[in-house]
XYZ file of C-alpha atoms in Angstrom:
615
model
C 8.684 21.553 -0.063
C 7.171 24.993 0.147
C 5.330 25.571 3.345
C 2.246 26.936 1.600
C -1.397 26.031 1.073
C -3.100 25.745 -2.262
C -6.860 25.537 -2.422
C -9.616 23.955 -4.424
C -12.366 26.513 -3.998
C -12.237 30.229 -3.459
C -12.417 30.849 0.277
C -11.065 29.207 3.406
C -13.423 26.854 5.240
C -15.973 28.437 7.558
C -18.238 26.986 10.198
C -21.536 28.150 11.638
C -23.513 27.336 14.763
C -26.006 25.493 12.562
C -23.349 23.335 10.914
C -21.669 22.608 14.271
C -24.928 21.347 15.734
C -25.592 19.152 12.724
C -22.050 17.768 12.842
C -22.569 16.741 16.466
C -25.691 14.856 15.458
C -24.017 13.026 12.556
C -21.022 12.192 14.767
C -23.293 10.565 17.339
C -25.021 8.504 14.660
C -21.639 7.609 13.129
C -20.317 6.214 16.424
C -23.557 4.285 16.924
C -23.173 2.771 13.442
C -19.526 1.848 14.049
C -20.531 0.020 17.227
C -23.366 -1.692 15.386
C -20.902 -2.780 12.710
C -18.762 -4.430 15.398
C -15.609 -2.365 14.948
C -14.799 -2.224 18.672
C -13.265 -5.230 20.387
C -14.495 -6.621 23.698
C -12.667 -6.126 26.974
C -11.876 -9.834 27.009
C -10.168 -9.694 23.611
C -8.281 -6.560 24.677
C -6.935 -8.426 27.705
C -5.983 -11.388 25.501
C -4.005 -9.083 23.211
C -2.134 -7.575 26.148
C -1.356 -11.056 27.454
C -0.085 -12.218 24.052
C 2.155 -9.155 23.695
C 3.559 -9.680 27.176
C 4.374 -13.307 26.431
C 5.967 -12.471 23.060
C 8.013 -9.724 24.704
C 9.366 -12.260 27.219
C 10.127 -14.661 24.355
C 12.132 -11.975 22.524
C 14.263 -11.355 25.630
C 14.811 -15.117 25.990
C 15.789 -15.313 22.315
C 18.272 -12.424 22.625
C 19.822 -14.022 25.708
C 20.067 -17.417 24.019
C 21.815 -15.985 20.947
C 24.106 -13.882 23.136
C 25.331 -16.912 25.050
C 25.971 -18.719 21.759
C 28.072 -15.715 20.706
C 30.219 -16.097 23.818
C 28.598 -13.551 26.134
C 28.373 -14.346 29.822
C 24.924 -15.197 31.146
C 24.753 -11.834 32.927
C 25.775 -9.894 29.797
C 23.401 -11.906 27.621
C 20.522 -11.186 30.007
C 21.400 -7.490 30.181
C 21.290 -7.231 26.356
C 17.534 -6.915 26.658
C 15.374 -6.696 23.539
C 11.886 -5.226 23.280
C 8.607 -5.292 21.390
C 7.236 -2.133 19.770
C 3.781 -2.216 18.194
C 2.682 -0.280 15.132
C -0.164 -0.347 12.633
C -3.808 -0.349 13.737
C -3.000 -1.644 17.228
C -0.545 1.158 17.969
C -2.908 3.746 16.483
C -5.756 2.443 18.653
C -8.148 1.598 15.806
C -7.977 -2.206 15.792
C -11.154 -4.243 15.999
C -12.211 -7.826 16.677
C -10.009 -10.239 14.755
C -7.471 -7.580 13.772
C -3.865 -8.651 13.687
C -1.102 -7.059 15.731
C 1.925 -5.619 13.949
C 4.925 -5.799 16.245
C 8.594 -4.992 15.840
C 11.227 -7.046 17.663
C 14.086 -4.671 18.496
C 17.320 -6.585 19.122
C 20.968 -5.674 19.862
C 23.846 -5.931 17.390
C 24.913 -9.490 18.225
C 21.572 -10.868 16.921
C 21.404 -11.416 13.150
C 18.462 -11.642 10.776
C 19.372 -15.289 10.198
C 18.997 -15.865 13.943
C 15.539 -14.320 13.788
C 14.302 -16.533 10.943
C 15.947 -19.699 12.216
C 16.147 -19.659 15.977
C 13.323 -17.276 16.881
C 10.945 -18.779 14.316
C 11.742 -22.220 15.743
C 11.091 -20.967 19.298
C 7.799 -19.496 18.124
C 6.724 -22.835 16.624
C 7.217 -24.427 20.040
C 5.505 -21.551 21.828
C 2.360 -22.493 23.734
C -0.761 -21.424 21.847
C 1.133 -20.572 18.641
C -0.164 -21.863 15.298
C 0.286 -21.030 11.612
C 3.869 -19.858 12.122
C 5.476 -18.854 8.810
C 8.566 -16.784 8.089
C 8.797 -14.615 4.983
C 12.454 -13.495 5.028
C 12.437 -12.371 1.390
C 9.570 -9.898 1.828
C 10.193 -6.154 1.332
C 9.788 -5.909 5.108
C 10.768 -9.429 6.270
C 8.248 -10.840 8.761
C 7.176 -13.906 10.681
C 3.416 -14.388 10.819
C 1.695 -16.442 13.498
C -1.489 -16.835 15.480
C -1.086 -16.906 19.250
C -4.079 -17.752 21.415
C -6.223 -16.921 18.393
C -4.662 -13.456 17.912
C -2.937 -12.990 14.512
C 0.445 -11.334 14.887
C 3.040 -10.126 12.351
C 6.553 -9.894 13.728
C 9.331 -7.956 12.012
C 12.851 -7.380 13.299
C 15.247 -4.457 13.603
C 18.850 -5.004 14.638
C 20.290 -1.819 16.135
C 23.994 -0.964 16.450
C 23.702 -1.135 20.242
C 24.979 -3.671 22.743
C 21.833 -3.454 24.857
C 18.196 -2.619 24.153
C 16.580 -1.071 27.246
C 12.802 -1.338 27.615
C 12.399 2.467 27.619
C 14.395 3.032 24.403
C 12.681 5.596 22.131
C 12.741 4.622 18.473
C 12.129 8.195 17.271
C 15.831 9.112 17.493
C 17.150 9.349 13.926
C 20.632 8.402 15.134
C 19.384 4.859 15.785
C 19.318 4.439 12.006
C 23.106 4.694 11.823
C 25.060 1.569 10.916
C 22.054 -0.661 10.286
C 20.999 -2.271 7.011
C 18.207 -1.022 4.766
C 15.770 -3.758 5.781
C 16.148 -2.768 9.419
C 15.513 0.871 8.480
C 12.279 -0.214 6.761
C 11.276 -2.384 9.708
C 11.790 0.499 12.145
C 9.711 2.713 9.873
C 6.399 1.161 10.925
C 6.795 2.032 14.601
C 8.378 5.406 13.924
C 5.581 6.437 11.528
C 2.782 5.325 13.868
C 4.318 7.260 16.762
C 4.803 10.353 14.574
C 1.189 10.288 13.339
C -0.111 10.308 16.905
C 2.187 13.236 17.694
C 1.140 15.245 14.619
C -2.655 15.059 14.893
C -4.319 17.847 16.922
C -6.818 15.536 18.669
C -5.971 11.836 18.987
C -9.504 10.700 19.888
C -11.099 12.494 16.934
C -8.417 11.024 14.688
C -9.094 7.502 15.980
C -12.865 7.756 15.601
C -12.506 9.139 12.069
C -9.908 6.562 11.031
C -12.024 3.716 12.381
C -14.780 4.850 10.010
C -12.488 5.194 6.989
C -10.870 1.807 7.622
C -14.258 0.079 7.770
C -15.387 1.852 4.596
C -12.187 0.924 2.705
C -12.424 -2.706 3.807
C -16.096 -2.992 2.815
C -15.398 -1.400 -0.566
C -12.415 -3.764 -1.118
C -9.817 -1.013 -1.581
C -7.724 -1.745 1.526
C -4.594 -3.565 0.353
C -1.141 -2.158 -0.202
C 0.124 -5.383 -1.804
C -2.576 -5.236 -4.500
C -2.006 -1.594 -5.414
C -4.539 0.127 -3.167
C -3.802 2.038 0.052
C -2.627 0.090 3.071
C -3.368 0.856 6.706
C -0.617 3.434 7.209
C -1.652 5.333 4.055
C -5.285 5.572 5.182
C -4.074 6.734 8.599
C -1.951 9.491 7.076
C -4.826 10.706 4.879
C -7.148 10.969 7.875
C -4.392 12.634 9.904
C -3.978 15.249 7.166
C -7.683 16.125 7.248
C -7.459 16.372 11.037
C -4.603 18.849 10.628
C -6.642 20.948 8.195
C -9.600 21.034 10.600
C -7.985 20.933 14.081
C -11.208 21.762 15.941
C -13.549 19.481 13.981
C -15.243 16.408 15.430
C -15.329 12.972 13.809
C -18.468 13.456 11.689
C -17.039 16.643 10.180
C -13.628 15.051 9.557
C -15.193 12.109 7.703
C -17.366 14.320 5.494
C -14.448 16.558 4.588
C -12.201 13.524 4.044
C -14.223 12.305 1.064
C -14.749 15.719 -0.477
C -11.109 16.714 -0.211
C -9.610 13.388 -1.274
C -11.897 13.132 -4.295
C -10.722 16.563 -5.451
C -7.058 16.117 -4.525
C -4.681 17.167 -7.310
C -2.641 13.983 -7.642
C 0.296 13.511 -7.964
C 0.584 16.403 -5.517
C 1.830 14.551 -2.406
C 0.013 14.314 0.910
C 2.404 15.459 3.652
C 1.935 15.624 7.412
C 5.131 17.634 7.836
C 7.943 18.975 5.719
C 10.378 16.403 4.380
C 13.580 16.528 6.396
C 17.144 15.484 5.751
C 18.884 13.233 8.235
C 22.174 11.650 9.283
C 22.312 8.859 6.692
C 23.299 8.510 3.069
C 19.930 6.968 2.223
C 17.257 7.723 -0.344
C 14.648 10.267 0.777
C 11.527 10.661 -1.377
C 12.229 13.380 -3.938
C 10.484 13.371 -7.352
C 12.798 16.130 -8.594
C 15.788 13.874 -8.061
C 14.509 10.328 -8.621
C 12.574 9.251 -11.753
C 10.953 6.379 -9.821
C 9.449 8.873 -7.360
C 8.007 10.883 -10.233
C 6.099 7.794 -11.339
C 4.124 7.577 -8.079
C 0.487 8.243 -8.947
C -0.984 9.017 -5.516
C 1.992 9.760 -3.239
C 1.375 9.771 0.510
C 4.651 10.477 2.271
C 5.685 9.148 5.669
C 6.351 11.858 8.287
C 9.601 10.340 9.609
C 13.137 10.229 8.307
C 13.860 8.843 5.773
C 10.649 10.023 4.076
C 9.149 7.302 1.865
C 6.090 6.949 -0.328
C 3.599 4.618 1.351
C 1.610 4.234 -1.882
C 4.235 3.403 -4.492
C 2.219 0.298 -5.456
C -0.731 2.272 -6.890
C -1.366 1.515 -10.581
C -3.482 3.294 -13.193
C -6.347 0.868 -12.539
C -6.281 1.063 -8.758
C -6.059 4.871 -8.900
C -9.199 4.970 -11.031
C -11.026 2.585 -8.699
C -9.972 4.474 -5.551
C -10.968 7.845 -7.045
C -14.387 6.525 -7.991
C -14.852 5.221 -4.437
C -13.934 8.655 -3.051
C -16.667 10.133 -5.249
C -19.211 7.531 -4.139
C -18.311 8.200 -0.494
C -18.626 11.967 -0.900
C -22.030 11.613 -2.549
C -23.308 9.451 0.319
C -21.850 11.679 3.038
C -23.473 14.722 1.401
C -26.810 12.960 1.860
C -25.984 11.895 5.437
C -25.245 15.509 6.371
C -28.629 16.712 5.125
C -30.429 13.716 6.629
C -31.448 11.915 3.415
C -29.165 8.883 3.922
C -27.772 6.843 6.808
C -24.179 5.939 7.596
C -24.888 2.269 6.854
C -25.085 3.144 3.143
C -21.437 4.213 3.241
C -20.450 0.731 4.411
C -22.389 -1.229 1.794
C -20.375 -4.221 0.626
C -18.449 -3.980 -2.650
C -19.905 -5.422 -5.856
C -16.638 -6.763 -7.292
C -17.998 -10.192 -8.198
C -21.061 -8.674 -9.879
C -19.238 -5.857 -11.640
C -17.478 -7.528 -14.554
C -18.313 -10.069 -17.202
C -14.800 -11.527 -17.352
C -12.294 -12.349 -14.620
C -8.803 -13.735 -14.390
C -8.494 -16.502 -11.835
C -5.012 -17.099 -10.381
C -4.713 -20.347 -8.416
C -1.685 -21.098 -6.215
C -1.536 -24.657 -4.870
C 0.614 -26.998 -2.798
C 0.167 -30.129 -0.741
C 1.464 -28.632 2.519
C -0.232 -26.089 4.794
C 2.935 -24.242 5.898
C 4.348 -24.166 2.374
C 1.027 -22.857 1.059
C 1.222 -19.773 3.277
C 4.587 -18.840 1.773
C 3.762 -19.795 -1.800
C 0.393 -18.048 -1.923
C 1.957 -14.961 -0.313
C 4.637 -14.938 -2.990
C 2.039 -15.221 -5.766
C -0.108 -12.469 -4.225
C 2.873 -10.126 -3.983
C 3.378 -10.426 -7.770
C -0.236 -9.831 -8.851
C 0.361 -6.078 -9.011
C 2.917 -6.760 -11.748
C 0.283 -8.716 -13.673
C -2.171 -5.820 -13.339
C 0.390 -3.320 -14.641
C 1.041 -5.482 -17.703
C -2.671 -5.977 -18.329
C -3.139 -2.203 -18.366
C -1.205 -2.085 -21.658
C -3.486 -4.583 -23.415
C -5.564 -3.109 -26.238
C -9.320 -3.018 -25.579
C -8.830 -3.529 -21.832
C -9.971 -0.442 -19.954
C -9.188 -1.625 -16.463
C -7.637 -4.537 -14.564
C -9.195 -4.638 -11.101
C -7.417 -6.877 -8.547
C -9.465 -8.188 -5.643
C -7.883 -7.540 -2.264
C -7.715 -11.067 -0.859
C -7.365 -14.686 -1.873
C -9.873 -17.455 -1.225
C -8.395 -20.455 0.568
C -9.616 -24.040 0.268
C -8.433 -27.479 1.328
C -9.501 -30.363 -0.899
C -8.906 -34.024 -0.077
C -7.903 -35.959 -3.170
C -7.501 -39.705 -3.762
C -5.765 -39.682 -7.153
C -3.327 -37.708 -9.293
C -6.217 -36.836 -11.606
C -8.113 -35.218 -8.737
C -4.972 -33.338 -7.656
C -4.585 -31.936 -11.170
C -8.243 -30.975 -11.360
C -8.212 -29.163 -8.012
C -4.994 -27.314 -8.854
C -6.703 -26.089 -12.035
C -9.763 -24.823 -10.168
C -12.041 -27.751 -11.002
C -13.359 -28.949 -7.640
C -16.154 -31.421 -8.194
C -19.015 -31.860 -5.758
C -17.559 -35.226 -4.725
C -14.206 -33.671 -3.824
C -15.854 -30.685 -2.129
C -17.843 -32.956 0.202
C -14.914 -35.223 1.069
C -13.442 -34.823 4.560
C -10.010 -35.516 5.983
C -11.092 -38.727 7.651
C -12.392 -40.030 4.320
C -8.865 -40.322 2.902
C -6.987 -41.551 5.980
C -5.080 -44.732 5.249
C -5.645 -44.555 1.485
C -2.473 -44.889 -0.549
C -1.708 -41.880 -2.733
C -4.401 -39.759 -1.090
C -3.737 -36.375 0.464
C -4.792 -32.737 0.811
C -4.376 -30.023 -1.809
C -4.239 -26.466 -0.493
C -5.342 -23.776 -2.937
C -5.509 -19.995 -2.708
C -7.395 -18.318 -5.541
C -7.008 -14.662 -6.491
C -9.166 -12.678 -8.925
C -8.661 -9.787 -11.320
C -11.764 -8.211 -12.881
C -11.409 -7.245 -16.544
C -13.275 -4.176 -17.811
C -13.433 -4.540 -21.588
C -13.927 -1.655 -23.987
C -17.494 -1.646 -25.371
C -17.923 -2.866 -28.924
C -17.717 0.065 -31.314
C -20.817 0.863 -33.424
C -20.563 -0.640 -36.871
C -17.891 -3.210 -35.994
C -18.610 -6.751 -37.143
C -17.458 -10.197 -36.113
C -16.069 -11.446 -32.796
C -13.371 -9.504 -31.027
C -10.383 -10.985 -29.248
C -8.644 -9.799 -26.118
C -5.086 -11.114 -26.207
C -3.766 -11.400 -22.661
C -1.232 -14.131 -23.388
C 1.830 -11.917 -22.911
C 0.988 -10.474 -19.457
C -0.095 -13.845 -18.092
C 2.934 -15.666 -19.489
C 5.252 -13.052 -18.000
C 3.410 -13.309 -14.688
C 3.822 -17.085 -14.445
C 7.502 -16.729 -15.327
C 7.876 -14.098 -12.626
C 6.342 -16.153 -9.807
C 8.353 -19.220 -10.814
C 11.545 -17.182 -10.435
C 11.035 -17.359 -6.659
C 14.185 -18.956 -5.322
C 12.220 -21.570 -3.381
C 9.902 -22.504 -6.234
C 9.667 -26.272 -6.764
C 7.859 -27.500 -9.873
C 7.040 -30.825 -8.225
C 5.276 -29.427 -5.156
C 3.868 -26.031 -6.163
C 1.263 -25.100 -8.738
C 0.381 -21.827 -10.432
C -2.578 -21.683 -12.810
C -3.989 -18.630 -14.573
C -7.248 -18.844 -16.464
C -9.960 -16.488 -17.629
C -13.539 -17.216 -16.658
C -16.916 -15.607 -17.170
C -18.820 -14.182 -14.232
C -21.347 -17.016 -14.559
C -18.548 -19.487 -13.779
C -17.372 -17.841 -10.555
C -17.381 -20.382 -7.701
C -19.871 -20.084 -4.871
C -17.175 -19.417 -2.251
C -16.629 -15.844 -3.485
C -20.203 -14.927 -2.533
C -21.846 -14.550 0.855
C -24.792 -16.873 1.556
C -27.779 -15.694 -0.459
C -25.746 -13.094 -2.343
C -25.439 -14.944 -5.620
C -28.180 -14.379 -8.154
C -29.784 -17.525 -9.596
C -28.130 -18.507 -12.845
C -30.343 -17.888 -15.839
C -30.422 -20.208 -18.820
C -28.162 -18.610 -21.383
C -28.853 -18.585 -25.086
C -26.260 -20.402 -27.099
C -24.669 -18.067 -29.604
C -23.658 -19.240 -33.000
C -20.251 -20.862 -32.889
C -20.119 -20.982 -29.088
C -19.109 -24.645 -29.156
C -16.074 -24.050 -31.309
C -12.645 -24.174 -29.783
C -11.029 -20.859 -29.056
C -7.294 -20.928 -29.718
C -4.391 -18.650 -30.274
C -2.930 -18.686 -33.781
C 0.563 -18.661 -32.245
C -0.063 -21.699 -30.060
C 0.953 -25.142 -31.391
C -2.066 -27.304 -32.150
C -0.891 -29.928 -29.648
C -1.272 -27.365 -26.867
C -4.677 -25.959 -27.749
C -7.263 -25.998 -24.998
C -10.919 -26.401 -25.831
C -13.337 -24.121 -24.017
C -16.938 -24.761 -23.090
C -19.641 -23.205 -20.923
C -18.680 -25.306 -17.898
C -16.510 -23.895 -15.148
C -14.266 -26.938 -15.204
C -13.426 -26.582 -18.916
C -13.194 -22.849 -19.160
C -9.522 -23.017 -18.301
C -7.404 -21.024 -20.713
C -3.950 -21.469 -19.207
C -2.265 -24.075 -17.087
C 1.212 -24.127 -15.639
C 2.694 -26.567 -13.183
C 0.486 -28.279 -10.631
C 1.404 -30.435 -7.626
C 2.939 -33.751 -8.668
C 2.312 -32.992 -12.332
C 4.044 -31.354 -15.248
C 2.807 -28.416 -17.266
C 0.662 -29.160 -20.297
C 1.003 -25.681 -21.789
C 3.579 -22.946 -21.886
C 1.629 -20.795 -19.447
C -0.004 -18.599 -22.082
C -3.663 -17.712 -22.443
C -5.196 -17.673 -25.914
C -6.989 -14.486 -26.921
C -10.311 -14.147 -25.147
C -13.155 -14.269 -27.644
C -15.836 -11.786 -26.677
C -19.205 -12.278 -28.389
C -20.930 -10.009 -27.556
C -19.788 -7.603 -24.832
C -22.278 -6.261 -22.336
C -20.113 -3.775 -20.491
C -20.907 -3.781 -16.789
C -17.903 -1.834 -15.598
C -19.103 1.586 -16.552
C -19.197 2.886 -12.977
C -15.852 4.570 -13.380
C -15.353 8.217 -14.086
C -16.205 9.189 -17.666
C -13.397 10.455 -19.849
C -15.135 13.836 -20.055
C -14.445 15.179 -16.579
C -17.024 17.932 -17.059
C -19.702 15.252 -16.775
C -18.813 14.701 -13.124
C -20.525 16.932 -10.621
C -18.080 17.895 -7.895
C -19.313 17.155 -4.386
C -19.733 20.039 -1.992
C -18.849 20.558 1.627
C -21.849 20.423 3.978
C -24.156 23.392 4.377
C -22.499 25.547 1.745
C -18.961 25.383 3.110
C -16.307 25.816 0.424
C -13.551 23.232 0.157
C -10.173 24.496 1.235
C -7.614 21.954 0.158
C -4.123 22.196 1.536
C -1.841 20.190 -0.703
C 1.267 20.890 1.322
C 1.923 21.344 5.016
C 0.530 24.076 7.177
């Protein structure tokens, strides 16, 4: 990559005494707001985290020794093999808050296999004092074991190095450590290596941390913080903030945040964001290069890791999530402009998203099982495939946008019959079931819990064209059918114990659990439109499999696949969605005529100097 700057604007950035004084004021108010928002953890929680990491580190050494002795090593040699924990993510970067999880890498010597990690170490973790919710996900892109230890969520990945011993002071930044290890171990090492490199590449670590803490909170509140769903994940946000810190090495946090929004909104994607030049290394592995690899050319908003081998941290971004993220950058820049001149407060930046008020129609994806541990794995598998559903929806005529929400909503329902199990798995949880407690079903034959995780995709439908007559139909049967096929291809999928249901619902039928207390607007009596009682079916669907719709949430189901202890009653397709009429509520996105968008400006007349490569 050329080591040159290209600019949006006409002159390099300047600063004045007046702007510096104002930036100090806004930085002080920003830090006060971040504390008010509860983004800093208490000293007690900090000590608990350190204690948990110390205990897990000791467990890793015990695990390595145990496996070594099984492999025929002497007790002394097995003990000397070592093993260590290396943190990454928000904890390593120093921007974690109350309730944040810890991302940790277990570095092990060559005699320890991945199978050992997911069998023996996972078993040891289940027996570990204070450990709950232990679940291994060996088939993930970066295989991990998730757990909660003493109330602290922790994600553990593993890297097996081609070394006989792993000393505690081993530096993971040495590229030669990547020799003779498999690709999954290279990816696992990447988290720690990238976090360490970011901290080395920013000019002022404290300014970087304060700025990133703000951006993380903003992204979480605006529901655009999720790599798995096609938005930016934690490492991508960190690299964006680090890049702004590099462009303004002497700026304080308030100035970094204001420039962050202005620059990122105007960034010339797919021009990549780089913290340093891409380097070659000792391995025959793929390094991000859009000139060489067609897949790399398809990346919409590439943010490239600063360590070898360079990878795109944002390869999951889709057309829809790019549009949503860009619009949020614009909203943020508009608010920060006002904060700088004193006509708005920082709290406005952190206003909660309006996802569940934004659209008239939603897709509801319900993953269900009858077992808590199995549910963690099954719902995670379903969530990891939702991006594929979104990409297929983007090709549907009349659908402007498919907006995935960044988390699932978990529920446990206690059922006393197969009929109740079926209903719950299809999203129909009656008031009777909702009020029932665990003790109410104890001892009852055939009774048991149903665990559900529900995901949502907002559908922005093209407004009805002037002069068009009659009802319109939005046919989403193909993407949803392909999606259900895809999730059922999971090698551990079991039709008899796992359910996957996809249905489209109106905003008026959203369940109460997606809203905060008092957030939901009272439902207004809706006028019945002519023909609203008639069944809505697909002409391609056999009459025996047609599903009648109504205005009730329980009967608005459009597609059903397998559910726990039941067989499918449809082929997984969704009939075309009849839309009569459309009141488009998703018009907050950028208009097609880009000239209608007023570009935000840097504070106090400063021109925006945008470096799209490295310095």
